[in-house]
Structure formats: structure tokens, C-alpha cells
XYZ file of C-alpha atoms in Angstrom:
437
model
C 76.614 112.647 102.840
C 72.619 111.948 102.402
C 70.901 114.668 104.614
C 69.199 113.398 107.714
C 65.540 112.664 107.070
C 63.027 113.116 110.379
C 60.465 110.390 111.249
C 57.475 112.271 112.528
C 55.605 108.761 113.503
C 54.991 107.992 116.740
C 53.274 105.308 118.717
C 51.959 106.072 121.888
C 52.104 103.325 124.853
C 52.333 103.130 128.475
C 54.224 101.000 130.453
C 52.825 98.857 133.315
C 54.448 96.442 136.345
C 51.425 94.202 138.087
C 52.839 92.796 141.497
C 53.458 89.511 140.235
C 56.211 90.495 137.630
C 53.972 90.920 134.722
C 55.057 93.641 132.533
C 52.218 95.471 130.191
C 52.840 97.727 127.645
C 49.390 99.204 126.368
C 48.613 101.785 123.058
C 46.063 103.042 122.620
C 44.599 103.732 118.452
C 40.977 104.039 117.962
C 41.213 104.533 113.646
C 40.134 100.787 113.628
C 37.711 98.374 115.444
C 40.067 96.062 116.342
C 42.935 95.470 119.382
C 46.023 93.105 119.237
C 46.900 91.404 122.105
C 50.714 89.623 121.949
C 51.869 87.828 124.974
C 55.816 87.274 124.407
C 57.525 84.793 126.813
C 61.566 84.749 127.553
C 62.282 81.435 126.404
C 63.307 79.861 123.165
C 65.906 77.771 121.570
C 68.628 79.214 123.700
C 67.138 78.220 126.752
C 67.019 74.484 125.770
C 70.037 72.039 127.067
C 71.952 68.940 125.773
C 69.441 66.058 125.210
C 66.241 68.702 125.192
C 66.385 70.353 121.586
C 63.224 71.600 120.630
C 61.376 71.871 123.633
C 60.373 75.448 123.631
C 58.986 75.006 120.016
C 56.763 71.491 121.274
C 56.029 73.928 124.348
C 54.376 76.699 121.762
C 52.405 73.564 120.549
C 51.237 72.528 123.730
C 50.034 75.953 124.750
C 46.505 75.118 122.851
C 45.700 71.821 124.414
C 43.629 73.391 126.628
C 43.727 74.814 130.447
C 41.265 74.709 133.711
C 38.139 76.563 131.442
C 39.074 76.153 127.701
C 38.654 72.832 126.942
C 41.305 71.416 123.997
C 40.898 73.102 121.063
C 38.701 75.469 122.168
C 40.834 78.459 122.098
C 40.877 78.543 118.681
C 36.759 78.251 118.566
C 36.513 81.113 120.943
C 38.581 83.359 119.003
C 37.710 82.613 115.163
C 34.109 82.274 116.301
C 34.176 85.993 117.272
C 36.125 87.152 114.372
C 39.702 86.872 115.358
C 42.873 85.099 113.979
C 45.688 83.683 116.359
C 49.150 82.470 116.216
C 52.395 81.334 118.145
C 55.782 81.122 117.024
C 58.871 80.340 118.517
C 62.593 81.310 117.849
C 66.237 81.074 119.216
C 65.142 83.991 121.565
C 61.639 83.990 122.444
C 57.839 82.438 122.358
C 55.616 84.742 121.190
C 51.511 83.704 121.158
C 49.039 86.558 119.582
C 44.994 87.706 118.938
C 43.911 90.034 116.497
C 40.203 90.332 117.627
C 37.375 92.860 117.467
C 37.862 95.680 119.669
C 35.145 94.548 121.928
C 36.626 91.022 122.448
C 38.967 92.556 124.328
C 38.342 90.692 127.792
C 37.865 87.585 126.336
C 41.133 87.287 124.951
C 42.799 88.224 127.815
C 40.481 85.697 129.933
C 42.022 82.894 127.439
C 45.506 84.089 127.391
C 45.435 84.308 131.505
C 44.144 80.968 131.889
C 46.399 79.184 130.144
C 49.479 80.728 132.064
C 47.512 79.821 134.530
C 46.318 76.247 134.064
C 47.683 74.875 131.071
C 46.986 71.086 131.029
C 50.527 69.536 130.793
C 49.896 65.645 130.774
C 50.888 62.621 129.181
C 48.273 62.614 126.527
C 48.574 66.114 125.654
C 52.276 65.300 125.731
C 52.003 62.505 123.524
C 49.744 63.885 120.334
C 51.956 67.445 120.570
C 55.007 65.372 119.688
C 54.098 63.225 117.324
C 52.698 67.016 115.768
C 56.174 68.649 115.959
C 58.168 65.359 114.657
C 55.390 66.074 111.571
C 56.109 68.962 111.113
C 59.844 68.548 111.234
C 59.538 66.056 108.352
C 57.298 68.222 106.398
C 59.666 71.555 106.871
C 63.093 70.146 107.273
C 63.495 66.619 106.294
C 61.648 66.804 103.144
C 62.728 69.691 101.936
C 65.638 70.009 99.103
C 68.135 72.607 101.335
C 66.491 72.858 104.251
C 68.641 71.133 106.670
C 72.160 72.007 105.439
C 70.575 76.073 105.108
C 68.352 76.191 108.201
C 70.418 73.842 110.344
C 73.555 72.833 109.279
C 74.959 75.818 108.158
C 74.479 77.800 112.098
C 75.640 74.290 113.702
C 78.714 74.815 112.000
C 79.224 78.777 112.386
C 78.522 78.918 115.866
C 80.741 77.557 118.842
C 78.535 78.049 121.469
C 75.324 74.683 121.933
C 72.642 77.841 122.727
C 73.474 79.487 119.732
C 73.985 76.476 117.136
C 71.255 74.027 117.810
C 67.800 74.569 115.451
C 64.911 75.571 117.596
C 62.844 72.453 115.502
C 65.371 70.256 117.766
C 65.982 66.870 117.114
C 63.709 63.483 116.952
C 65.667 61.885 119.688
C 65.595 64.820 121.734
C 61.585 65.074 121.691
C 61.524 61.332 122.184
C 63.521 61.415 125.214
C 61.181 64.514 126.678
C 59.141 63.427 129.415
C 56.359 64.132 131.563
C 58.343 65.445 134.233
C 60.545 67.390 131.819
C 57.880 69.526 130.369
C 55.754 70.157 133.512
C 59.167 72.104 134.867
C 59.665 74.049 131.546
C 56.036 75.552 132.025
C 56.523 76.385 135.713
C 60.038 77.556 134.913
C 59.375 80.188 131.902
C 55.515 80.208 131.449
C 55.617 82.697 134.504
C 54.166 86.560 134.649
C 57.436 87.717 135.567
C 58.784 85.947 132.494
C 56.544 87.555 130.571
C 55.680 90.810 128.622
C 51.890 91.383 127.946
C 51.224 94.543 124.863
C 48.201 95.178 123.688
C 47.431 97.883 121.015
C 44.118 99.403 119.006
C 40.778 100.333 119.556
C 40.619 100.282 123.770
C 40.562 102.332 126.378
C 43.456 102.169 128.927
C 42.254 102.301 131.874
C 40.023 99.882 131.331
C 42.370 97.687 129.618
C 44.318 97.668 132.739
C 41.456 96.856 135.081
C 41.110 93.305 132.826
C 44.683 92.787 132.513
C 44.733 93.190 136.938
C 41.650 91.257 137.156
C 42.716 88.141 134.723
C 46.750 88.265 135.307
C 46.848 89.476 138.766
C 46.706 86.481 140.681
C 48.759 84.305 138.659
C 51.937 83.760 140.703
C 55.124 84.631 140.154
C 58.357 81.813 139.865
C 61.899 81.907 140.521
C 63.848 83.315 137.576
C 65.089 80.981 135.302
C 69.015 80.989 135.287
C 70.555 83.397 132.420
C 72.122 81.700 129.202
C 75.350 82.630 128.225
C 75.416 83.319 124.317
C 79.004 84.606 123.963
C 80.758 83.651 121.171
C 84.218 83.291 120.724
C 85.765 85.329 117.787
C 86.333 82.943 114.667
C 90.429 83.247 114.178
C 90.301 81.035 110.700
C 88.133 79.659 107.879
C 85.448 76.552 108.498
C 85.022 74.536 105.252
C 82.351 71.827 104.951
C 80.564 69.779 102.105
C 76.992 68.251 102.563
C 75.188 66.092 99.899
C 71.869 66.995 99.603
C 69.312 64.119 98.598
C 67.065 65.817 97.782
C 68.547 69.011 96.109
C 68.700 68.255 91.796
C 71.039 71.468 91.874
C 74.538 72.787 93.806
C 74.419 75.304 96.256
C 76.912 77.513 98.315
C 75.972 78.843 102.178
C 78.308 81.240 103.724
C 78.212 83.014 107.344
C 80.215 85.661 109.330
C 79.912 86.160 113.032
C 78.147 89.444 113.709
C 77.364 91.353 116.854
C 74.250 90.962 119.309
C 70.918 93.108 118.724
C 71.253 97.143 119.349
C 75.300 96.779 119.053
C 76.074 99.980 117.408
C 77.029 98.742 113.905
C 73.883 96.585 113.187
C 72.171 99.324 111.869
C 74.843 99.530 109.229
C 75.163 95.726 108.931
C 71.397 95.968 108.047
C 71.645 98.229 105.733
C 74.498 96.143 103.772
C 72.163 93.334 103.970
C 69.863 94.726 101.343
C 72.353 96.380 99.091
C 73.493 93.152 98.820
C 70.539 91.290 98.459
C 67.295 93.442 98.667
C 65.573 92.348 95.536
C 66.804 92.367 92.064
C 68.702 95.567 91.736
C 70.624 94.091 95.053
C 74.645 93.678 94.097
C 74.659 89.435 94.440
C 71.401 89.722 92.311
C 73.007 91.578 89.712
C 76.071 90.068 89.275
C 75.657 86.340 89.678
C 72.355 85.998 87.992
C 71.954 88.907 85.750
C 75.767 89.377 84.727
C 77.610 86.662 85.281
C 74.726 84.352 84.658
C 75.540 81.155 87.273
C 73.027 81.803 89.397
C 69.606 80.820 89.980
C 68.437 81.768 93.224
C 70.452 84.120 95.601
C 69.477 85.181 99.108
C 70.754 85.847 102.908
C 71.182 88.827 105.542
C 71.430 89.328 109.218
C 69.891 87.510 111.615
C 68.678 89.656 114.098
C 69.266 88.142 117.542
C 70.055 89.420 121.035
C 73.399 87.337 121.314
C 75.431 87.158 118.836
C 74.204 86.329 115.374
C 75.406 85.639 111.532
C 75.650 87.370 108.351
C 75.201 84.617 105.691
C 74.431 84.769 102.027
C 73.083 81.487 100.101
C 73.252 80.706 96.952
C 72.142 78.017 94.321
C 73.698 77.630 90.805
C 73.838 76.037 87.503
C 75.224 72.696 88.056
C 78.105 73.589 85.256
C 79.930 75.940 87.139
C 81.991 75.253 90.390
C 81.749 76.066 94.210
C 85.103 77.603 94.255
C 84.396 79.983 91.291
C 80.418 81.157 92.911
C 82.361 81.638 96.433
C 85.162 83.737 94.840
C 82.228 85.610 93.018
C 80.029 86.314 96.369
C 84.020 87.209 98.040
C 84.688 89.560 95.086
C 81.329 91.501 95.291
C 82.117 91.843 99.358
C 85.738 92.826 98.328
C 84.869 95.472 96.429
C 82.579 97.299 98.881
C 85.950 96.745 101.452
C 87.857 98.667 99.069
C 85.892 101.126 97.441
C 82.413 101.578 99.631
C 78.699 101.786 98.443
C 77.105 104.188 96.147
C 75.002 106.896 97.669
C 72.042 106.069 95.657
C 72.386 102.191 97.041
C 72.415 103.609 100.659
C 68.788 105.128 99.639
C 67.577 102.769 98.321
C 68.311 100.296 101.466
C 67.171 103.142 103.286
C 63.990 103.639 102.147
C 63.033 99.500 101.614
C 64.059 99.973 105.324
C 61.515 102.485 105.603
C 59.164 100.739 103.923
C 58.831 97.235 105.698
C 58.992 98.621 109.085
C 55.445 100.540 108.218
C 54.213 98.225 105.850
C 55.612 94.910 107.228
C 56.758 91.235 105.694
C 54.609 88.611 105.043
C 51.639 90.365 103.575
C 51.915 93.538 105.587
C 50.645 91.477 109.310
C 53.693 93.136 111.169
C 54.529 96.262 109.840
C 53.516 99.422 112.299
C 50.894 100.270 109.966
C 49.077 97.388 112.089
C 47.793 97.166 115.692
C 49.604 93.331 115.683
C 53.091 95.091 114.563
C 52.564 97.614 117.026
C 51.910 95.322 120.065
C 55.048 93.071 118.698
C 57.393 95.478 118.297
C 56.468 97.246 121.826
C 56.797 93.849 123.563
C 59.875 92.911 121.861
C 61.653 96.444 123.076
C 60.466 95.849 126.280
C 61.672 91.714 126.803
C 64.924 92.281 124.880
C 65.520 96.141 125.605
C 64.068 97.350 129.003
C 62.859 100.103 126.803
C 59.501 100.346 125.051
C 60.694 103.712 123.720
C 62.814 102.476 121.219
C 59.967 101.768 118.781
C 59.490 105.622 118.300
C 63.609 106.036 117.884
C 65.095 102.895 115.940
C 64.308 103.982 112.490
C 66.187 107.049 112.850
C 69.475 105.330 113.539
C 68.903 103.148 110.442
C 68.604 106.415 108.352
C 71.213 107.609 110.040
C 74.018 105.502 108.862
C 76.677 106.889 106.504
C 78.078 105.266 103.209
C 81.588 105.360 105.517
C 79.534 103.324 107.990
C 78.665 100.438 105.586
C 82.198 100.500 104.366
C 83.498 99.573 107.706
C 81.332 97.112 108.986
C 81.763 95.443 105.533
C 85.595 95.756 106.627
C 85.162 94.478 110.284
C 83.067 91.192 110.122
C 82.918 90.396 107.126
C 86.466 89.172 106.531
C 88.007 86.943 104.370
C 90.200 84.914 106.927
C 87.230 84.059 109.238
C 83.974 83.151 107.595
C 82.076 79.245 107.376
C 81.680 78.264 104.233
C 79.310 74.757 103.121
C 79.062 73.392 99.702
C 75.929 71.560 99.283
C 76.452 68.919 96.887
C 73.012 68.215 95.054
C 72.251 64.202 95.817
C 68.911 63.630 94.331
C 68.597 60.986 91.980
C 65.530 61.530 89.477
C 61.977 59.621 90.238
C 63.383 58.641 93.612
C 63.611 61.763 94.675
């Protein structure tokens, strides 16, 4: 057994309820000039019904068409014209908007973020031009895309049971054409509310005086009724779910394949995410190394564990050389999970996912923007413990259970959800034919 390593980081914060159910999480760093300021909102996907996919993705859209003092587009002029960089995302669980500014533009962006919670200007027009920009951007990502819909959509419509789990938070074209007026104007009073809300800022600030902007800006916003909770149990998968999609766009086959797993901070998801990269963590990851180094039918070879609050999916995708079969790459990927059933993982894989572990949660994915290392990964990370947690304190304490985890530990998650009896598998059939495509 690998000796326990200790994780001397530690990120300071402090934890703040204004009267209007606004919870602030501040931490203070002055090595840098500069502050992050992430304001995450309880409401994604999940929260979206029959007939109104995709509205908490047009609502992140919306959210820069302006408010009572920031004209449309303006937010972004205020905040690039003083040296900052902004974005919004949305998933299955959350809406997250965020500012990484110059320390001393501090009060400004909490001015803009404030007065669009406030005063956003949901109307027809803004309405209108948002989803014509979302239905874009659905071509451009989804429908357009060789894969995309069978891996990013199909595949979790199919492996889930329950509509708040399964259905894509990009929604559907009917659904944004049926949204109206009336619709969206009760989604923003509904979850766009301080008590919906966490509020983290991190950097180069002082505290108190943080806390003096966020009362003066956020104070008087009020408070709504809670929105309802969303039930995201799933029930347990008892057999196999076989599908097979043509692809018109894909010029090669493909395989996608996902097992139920357990919600966020369930004791075995630190193991499950350290399987995850042995088996596909870069090139000296198991899948890697058999089906495209050894075995040679693979091109491309990806997947892992979704990390959600409900219940969420292991899945592993994989696109091969058009001369070998589906059946003989999904008896591969079962073999390869098979063996770690039977005989475990190597001590020197469990280090290695270990320390790439490590690694990302300082350094951070997608150029570095969100690892810890950063006043924006701080602020995320804080808010995200405190929405999905109740407990800011985590981010000091996580990595420890990750490095934690024994080689027995991998072994039996590997044994428990990934089964052979109970997985969803989907054959993508490559449809594309030449110049038309």
C-alpha cells in the first residue's frame, strides 16, 4: 500500500449570509493584482421540464442583454475596457457567470453582477435575438458536428431513466421555439434570486471591504420563494441497453458505452476517478495502450466520470478503423475492464492517476484558467463546495481523499458499477457520404 502523502495547501476563505439569502464566500491572496469574482446560480438542465429543454442555457445567454444601468452589450465593454475577461456557462447542475479583473475593479464588477440580478431586461426582443443565438449555436456544436449528437446527447438519453438527468442542457429547437415571454420572465424570478445564489470572490482584496460592496450592491435585492427540489434518482439498471445510430456525418465507426455511477461526494467516486485515468489518462492510459498501440483498431479513445450531484455515468468512447467490428472493439474495452475485476491495478498506475490528479487540480484544464493555482479556480471551486456541499471547507480536504484511495479500492468499484450485465451500449454507424458531407 502507497504511503499517505500530506497536502500542505490551503486556501483561506470566509463564509458570509446577507439577509436576503445571498451566500458569500470571500479569500483573500494579495501575490497578484487581480480578484475573481464567480457568481454560481442553482439552476441548470435539471431544473428544466417537458416542452422547456434548454432554457437555463438560453437564460445564461440572456444574462448580457443588458439590465436597468448597463445598457446591451455593455457589460462586456465595461469589463474588457478595464482589463478583464468574462464568461458564463451552464450545465446539468448549475449556471455559473465569472470576472477576472484588476484588483481595483473590484466594485465595479460587483455593481454589474448586482444589477443584473437585479434588473435584467427580459423582453420580447431580447427574447427573440438570444434564441435565434442558441439555435446557432446548437447547429454549429451539435448538428454539424460528426459524433456530437449520438456522444453528447444520445448516448445519456439512452443511459438515464430519469427526464432531469437524460435531456442535453443545449435542449431542443422545438423546445426554444415554444419558450415564451411569460415563460422566461418566471425562470429569472424563480432561480435568478440571492438566496439561489452563491457569490465567491478571491485575490488581491481586502475583506472587509469586500463585504461592505457586496452589502451595499447585493443587499437590497430581494429574496424569492425557493424553487421546488428536482428529484434525480435513478433507478438501478437490472440489464443491458443496446442501440445503433447512423451518423451522417461521421466517415468512420464508433462505439459509446456508459455505467450508472453514484452522485458527487458518494464515498467511492474518489476511486471511480481515479479508474477514470488509468483507463484513459493520456497515452500510457490502459484503453490507449491496448486498442491503439497494441491491438491497433483504434483511432481515437476517450471517456470518464461525469461529475454530477445526482447520479451520473461512467462512459468510455471510442472510434475505429472501419475494418474491424463493433462487437470485437466492445469485447476489447469489456476485456480491459475485466481484467482490472479480476486481478486489480498496478501500484505504479495508482501513482500515476494520483499525481495527474494532483496535477490538474493546481494547475487546471483548459490552459491552466481553473486550476487552484488561479484566483478564478479558487473562487469556482469555493462556490461550487458551498452550492452543492454546504461546506466551503472541502476545497482544503478533497485532494486528500483522492490520494487516499487504495489499489483494493479501484478494484472494487471497477467490480460494483461497472458490470457486465448492466451497462448502455450505442454503435454509431458512420453515414457520411463523401463531398456531401
Amino acid at each position: 500500500m502507497a504511503a499517505k502523502t500530506v497536502m500542505p495547501f490551503t486556501v483561506p476563505y470566509s463564509l458570509h449570509t446577507l439577509d436576503n439569502g445571498l451566500r458569500v464566500v470571500l479569500s483573500q491572496d494579495h501575490s497578484v493584482p487581480v480578484v475573481a469574482v464567480v457568481v454560481l446560480y442553482d439552476v441548470g438542465a435539471r431544473n428544466e421540464p417537458r416542452g422547456r429543454t434548454g432554457f437555463a442555457h438560453l437564460f445564461e445567454h440572456m444574462m448580457f442583454q443588458g439590465s436597468a444601468n448597463v445598457k446591451k452589450g455593455e457589460f462586456y465593454t465595461y469589463v474588457e475596457d478595464n482589463g478583464g475577461v468574462l464568461n458564463g456557462m451552464t450545465s446539468n447542475d448549475f449556471t455559473i457567470y465569472f470576472e477576472v479583473m484588476p484588483s481595483n475593479q473590484l466594485e465595479l464588477t460587483l455593481w454589474l453582477e448586482a444589477d443584473r440580478m437585479r434588473s435584467l431586461q427580459v423582453n420580447q426582443e431580447n427574447l427573440d435575438n438570444q434564441r435565434e443565438v442558441v439555435k446557432e449555436e446548437k447547429r454549429l456544436r451539435v448538428d454539424n458536428q460528426p459524433f456530437s449528437y449520438a456522444r453528447g446527447i444520445l448516448l445519456y438519453e439512452l443511459a438515464y431513466d430519469n427526464f432531469a438527468n437524460a435531456h442535453s442542457v443545449i435542449g431542443s429547437m422545438e423546445d426554444l421555439d415554444a419558450a415564451t415571454l411569460e415563460d422566461v420572465q418566471r425562470f429569472f424570478r424563480t432561480y435568478y434570486a440571492p438566496n439561489n445564489a452563491v457569490l465567491a470572490i478571491a485575490g488581491d482584496f481586502e475583506s472587509e471591504q469586500a463585504l461592505q460592496w457586496v452589502r451595499k450592491h447585493f443587499g437590497n435585492i430581494p429574496p424569492q420563494e425557493p424553487p421546488q427540489p428536482v428529484d434525480v434518482s435513478e433507478p438501478e439498471r437490472a440489464e443491458q441497453k443496446r442501440f445503433t445510430y447512423t451518423d451522417k456525418l461521421a466517415n468512420l465507426p464508433a462505439i459509446a458505452m456508459a455505467w450508472k455511477v453514484p452522485p458527487r461526494h458518494s464515498p467511492e467516486r474518489y476511486a471511480l476517478a481515479l479508474l477514470d485515468r488509468i483507463l484513459f489518462a493520456g497515452e500510457s492510459a490502459r484503453l490507449y495502450q491496448y486498442l491503439v498501440k497494441r491491438q491497433k483498431s483504434a483511432l481515437a479513445v476517450s471517456g470518464g466520470l461525469e461529475d454530477r450531484r445526482g447520479p451520473g455515468l461512467f462512459t468510455v468512447f471510442v472510434v475505429f478503423k472501419p475494418d474491424r467490428d463493433f462487437r470485437q472493439i466492445e469485447m476489447s474495452i469489456i476485456n480491459q475492464i475485466e481484467r482490472i475485476i479480476d486481478s486489480g491495478v498496478k501500484e505504479r498506475e495508482l501513482e500515476r492517476a494520483k499525481n495527474q490528479l494532483r496535477a490538474e487540480r493546481f494547475r487546471g484544464v483548459w490552459g491552466g484558467l481553473y486550476g487552484l493555482q488561479t484566483p478564478l479556480g479558487r473562487a469556482m471551486e469555493l462556490a461550487y463546495h458551498t452550492l452543492f456541499d454546504g461546506d466551503p471547507a472541502l476545497i482544503n480536504t478533497e485532494l486528500q481523499h483522492y490520494m487516499d484511495v487504495t489499489a483494493e479500492e479501484v478494484q472494487l468499484v471497477a467490480k460494483r458499477f461497472l458490470k457486465m450485465d448492466n451497462y448502455t451500449v450505442l454503435y454509431i454507424e458512420p453515414g457520411a457520404t463523401g463531398v456531401d458531407q
